[in-house]
Amino acid sequence: MAACIAFWMNEIEDAQEHWGDGWENVEEYGSAAYGHSLHTWDDGSRKLRRCNRCGGYILCQWSEFHSFADDDSYYTDYFPVESPEEADEINRRFDGFQIESQFGRRFLSVTNGRYHWSGAED
């Protein structure tokens, strides 16, 4: 088992193109597990997906911030994981905020439709 190869691509556009064939949903974790939220802000959830192109795993976290003054904000993070077991361990260890700062590897973030690499470089 392995993580999706898109996480080792230099250009975000290449990763997006790689994901153009979509994903298979492997596991839906919902909004909370192990006594903590699996998202940041007001609403959200996590899912484990498998890339249709390379068969690698992707842990996805969605979050929404409800604003009373402006438009709501939307956040999606894509984390490389080697297996369903690793995804479950990450769910156990990290809440929505912790995963973004303590994951320890590069991941892809989308904030209101803008993509950028986040986290540590391997």
mmCIF file of C-alpha atoms in Angstrom:
data_model
loop_
_atom_site.group_PDB
_atom_site.id
_atom_site.type_symbol
_atom_site.label_atom_id
_atom_site.label_comp_id
_atom_site.label_asym_id
_atom_site.label_seq_id
_atom_site.Cartn_x
_atom_site.Cartn_y
_atom_site.Cartn_z
ATOM 1 C CA MET A 1 0.000 0.000 0.000
ATOM 2 C CA ALA A 2 1.166 3.533 -0.670
ATOM 3 C CA ALA A 3 0.151 7.174 -0.651
ATOM 4 C CA CYS A 4 -0.973 8.853 -3.853
ATOM 5 C CA ILE A 5 1.987 9.966 -5.956
ATOM 6 C CA ALA A 6 0.473 13.450 -6.463
ATOM 7 C CA PHE A 7 2.040 14.550 -3.156
ATOM 8 C CA TRP A 8 5.539 14.202 -4.636
ATOM 9 C CA MET A 9 4.798 16.367 -7.669
ATOM 10 C CA ASN A 10 6.406 19.805 -7.699
ATOM 11 C CA GLU A 11 3.561 21.677 -9.341
ATOM 12 C CA ILE A 12 0.054 21.834 -7.919
ATOM 13 C CA GLU A 13 -1.334 21.793 -11.447
ATOM 14 C CA ASP A 14 0.317 18.399 -12.017
ATOM 15 C CA ALA A 15 -1.281 17.035 -8.842
ATOM 16 C CA GLN A 16 -4.673 18.371 -9.907
ATOM 17 C CA GLU A 17 -4.280 16.790 -13.341
ATOM 18 C CA HIS A 18 -3.298 13.480 -11.715
ATOM 19 C CA TRP A 19 -6.499 13.619 -9.659
ATOM 20 C CA GLY A 20 -8.558 14.408 -12.754
ATOM 21 C CA ASP A 21 -9.847 10.823 -12.885
ATOM 22 C CA GLY A 22 -11.214 11.206 -9.359
ATOM 23 C CA TRP A 23 -11.136 9.073 -6.238
ATOM 24 C CA GLU A 24 -12.805 6.071 -4.728
ATOM 25 C CA ASN A 25 -14.208 6.574 -1.228
ATOM 26 C CA VAL A 26 -12.686 3.972 1.089
ATOM 27 C CA GLU A 27 -13.886 5.122 4.522
ATOM 28 C CA GLU A 28 -16.012 7.961 5.894
ATOM 29 C CA TYR A 29 -14.926 9.012 9.375
ATOM 30 C CA GLY A 30 -17.479 11.756 9.943
ATOM 31 C CA SER A 31 -16.939 14.899 11.982
ATOM 32 C CA ALA A 32 -15.585 13.436 15.241
ATOM 33 C CA ALA A 33 -13.700 10.391 16.526
ATOM 34 C CA TYR A 34 -11.557 9.461 19.527
ATOM 35 C CA GLY A 35 -13.014 12.321 21.561
ATOM 36 C CA HIS A 36 -12.100 15.163 19.202
ATOM 37 C CA SER A 37 -13.237 16.915 16.016
ATOM 38 C CA LEU A 38 -11.930 15.727 12.665
ATOM 39 C CA HIS A 39 -12.135 19.234 11.190
ATOM 40 C CA THR A 40 -11.368 22.845 12.046
ATOM 41 C CA TRP A 41 -13.904 25.618 12.579
ATOM 42 C CA ASP A 42 -17.666 25.056 12.620
ATOM 43 C CA ASP A 43 -18.474 22.113 10.353
ATOM 44 C CA GLY A 44 -16.543 19.426 8.538
ATOM 45 C CA SER A 45 -15.451 15.827 8.266
ATOM 46 C CA ARG A 46 -12.732 13.435 7.100
ATOM 47 C CA LYS A 47 -12.693 10.691 4.476
ATOM 48 C CA LEU A 48 -10.129 8.227 3.255
ATOM 49 C CA ARG A 49 -9.954 8.045 -0.516
ATOM 50 C CA ARG A 50 -7.980 6.053 -3.052
ATOM 51 C CA CYS A 51 -6.734 7.716 -6.239
ATOM 52 C CA ASN A 52 -8.306 6.246 -9.388
ATOM 53 C CA ARG A 53 -5.105 6.794 -11.350
ATOM 54 C CA CYS A 54 -2.333 5.382 -9.094
ATOM 55 C CA GLY A 55 -4.296 3.577 -6.367
ATOM 56 C CA GLY A 56 -2.584 5.579 -3.610
ATOM 57 C CA TYR A 57 -4.334 6.758 -0.452
ATOM 58 C CA ILE A 58 -5.419 10.299 0.416
ATOM 59 C CA LEU A 59 -6.847 11.428 3.769
ATOM 60 C CA CYS A 60 -9.189 14.380 3.127
ATOM 61 C CA GLN A 61 -10.321 16.887 5.740
ATOM 62 C CA TRP A 62 -13.099 19.422 4.991
ATOM 63 C CA SER A 63 -13.892 22.400 7.184
ATOM 64 C CA GLU A 64 -16.267 25.334 6.983
ATOM 65 C CA PHE A 65 -16.150 28.589 8.928
ATOM 66 C CA HIS A 66 -19.543 30.259 9.345
ATOM 67 C CA SER A 67 -19.187 34.020 9.175
ATOM 68 C CA PHE A 68 -21.855 36.352 10.415
ATOM 69 C CA ALA A 69 -20.304 39.389 8.706
ATOM 70 C CA ASP A 70 -18.871 38.043 5.432
ATOM 71 C CA ASP A 71 -19.190 34.961 3.244
ATOM 72 C CA ASP A 72 -18.432 31.594 4.811
ATOM 73 C CA SER A 73 -14.922 30.217 4.279
ATOM 74 C CA TYR A 74 -14.119 26.709 3.087
ATOM 75 C CA TYR A 75 -10.970 24.695 3.752
ATOM 76 C CA THR A 76 -9.892 21.327 2.385
ATOM 77 C CA ASP A 77 -6.670 19.514 3.248
ATOM 78 C CA TYR A 78 -5.339 16.457 1.402
ATOM 79 C CA PHE A 79 -2.849 14.327 3.365
ATOM 80 C CA PRO A 80 -0.745 11.471 1.973
ATOM 81 C CA VAL A 81 -1.259 8.249 3.921
ATOM 82 C CA GLU A 82 0.178 4.800 3.267
ATOM 83 C CA SER A 83 -2.793 2.722 4.391
ATOM 84 C CA PRO A 84 -6.206 2.708 6.064
ATOM 85 C CA GLU A 85 -4.402 1.788 9.294
ATOM 86 C CA GLU A 86 -2.214 4.895 9.095
ATOM 87 C CA ALA A 87 -5.294 7.050 8.396
ATOM 88 C CA ASP A 88 -7.006 5.650 11.490
ATOM 89 C CA GLU A 89 -3.888 6.308 13.586
ATOM 90 C CA ILE A 90 -3.795 9.910 12.348
ATOM 91 C CA ASN A 91 -7.481 10.291 13.228
ATOM 92 C CA ARG A 92 -6.710 8.998 16.708
ATOM 93 C CA ARG A 93 -3.723 11.306 17.234
ATOM 94 C CA PHE A 94 -4.824 14.589 15.654
ATOM 95 C CA ASP A 95 -7.855 16.820 15.844
ATOM 96 C CA GLY A 96 -8.605 19.202 12.965
ATOM 97 C CA PHE A 97 -6.162 21.910 14.025
ATOM 98 C CA GLN A 98 -3.381 19.567 15.198
ATOM 99 C CA ILE A 99 -3.147 17.660 11.926
ATOM 100 C CA GLU A 100 -2.426 20.889 10.044
ATOM 101 C CA SER A 101 0.513 21.818 12.289
ATOM 102 C CA GLN A 102 1.828 18.428 13.431
ATOM 103 C CA PHE A 103 1.378 16.113 10.438
ATOM 104 C CA GLY A 104 5.099 16.300 9.652
ATOM 105 C CA ARG A 105 4.890 15.861 5.870
ATOM 106 C CA ARG A 106 3.882 18.008 2.937
ATOM 107 C CA PHE A 107 0.173 18.102 2.152
ATOM 108 C CA LEU A 108 -2.113 20.054 -0.167
ATOM 109 C CA SER A 109 -4.395 22.767 1.222
ATOM 110 C CA VAL A 110 -7.261 24.542 -0.474
ATOM 111 C CA THR A 111 -8.593 27.756 1.040
ATOM 112 C CA ASN A 112 -11.661 29.220 -0.657
ATOM 113 C CA GLY A 113 -10.635 27.584 -3.923
ATOM 114 C CA ARG A 114 -6.925 28.576 -3.792
ATOM 115 C CA TYR A 115 -4.475 25.651 -3.739
ATOM 116 C CA HIS A 116 -1.098 25.642 -1.969
ATOM 117 C CA TRP A 117 1.382 23.150 -0.553
ATOM 118 C CA SER A 118 1.556 23.130 3.248
ATOM 119 C CA GLY A 119 3.522 21.296 5.923
ATOM 120 C CA ALA A 120 7.065 20.000 5.938
ATOM 121 C CA GLU A 121 8.972 19.182 2.787
ATOM 122 C CA ASP A 122 10.181 15.576 2.556
#
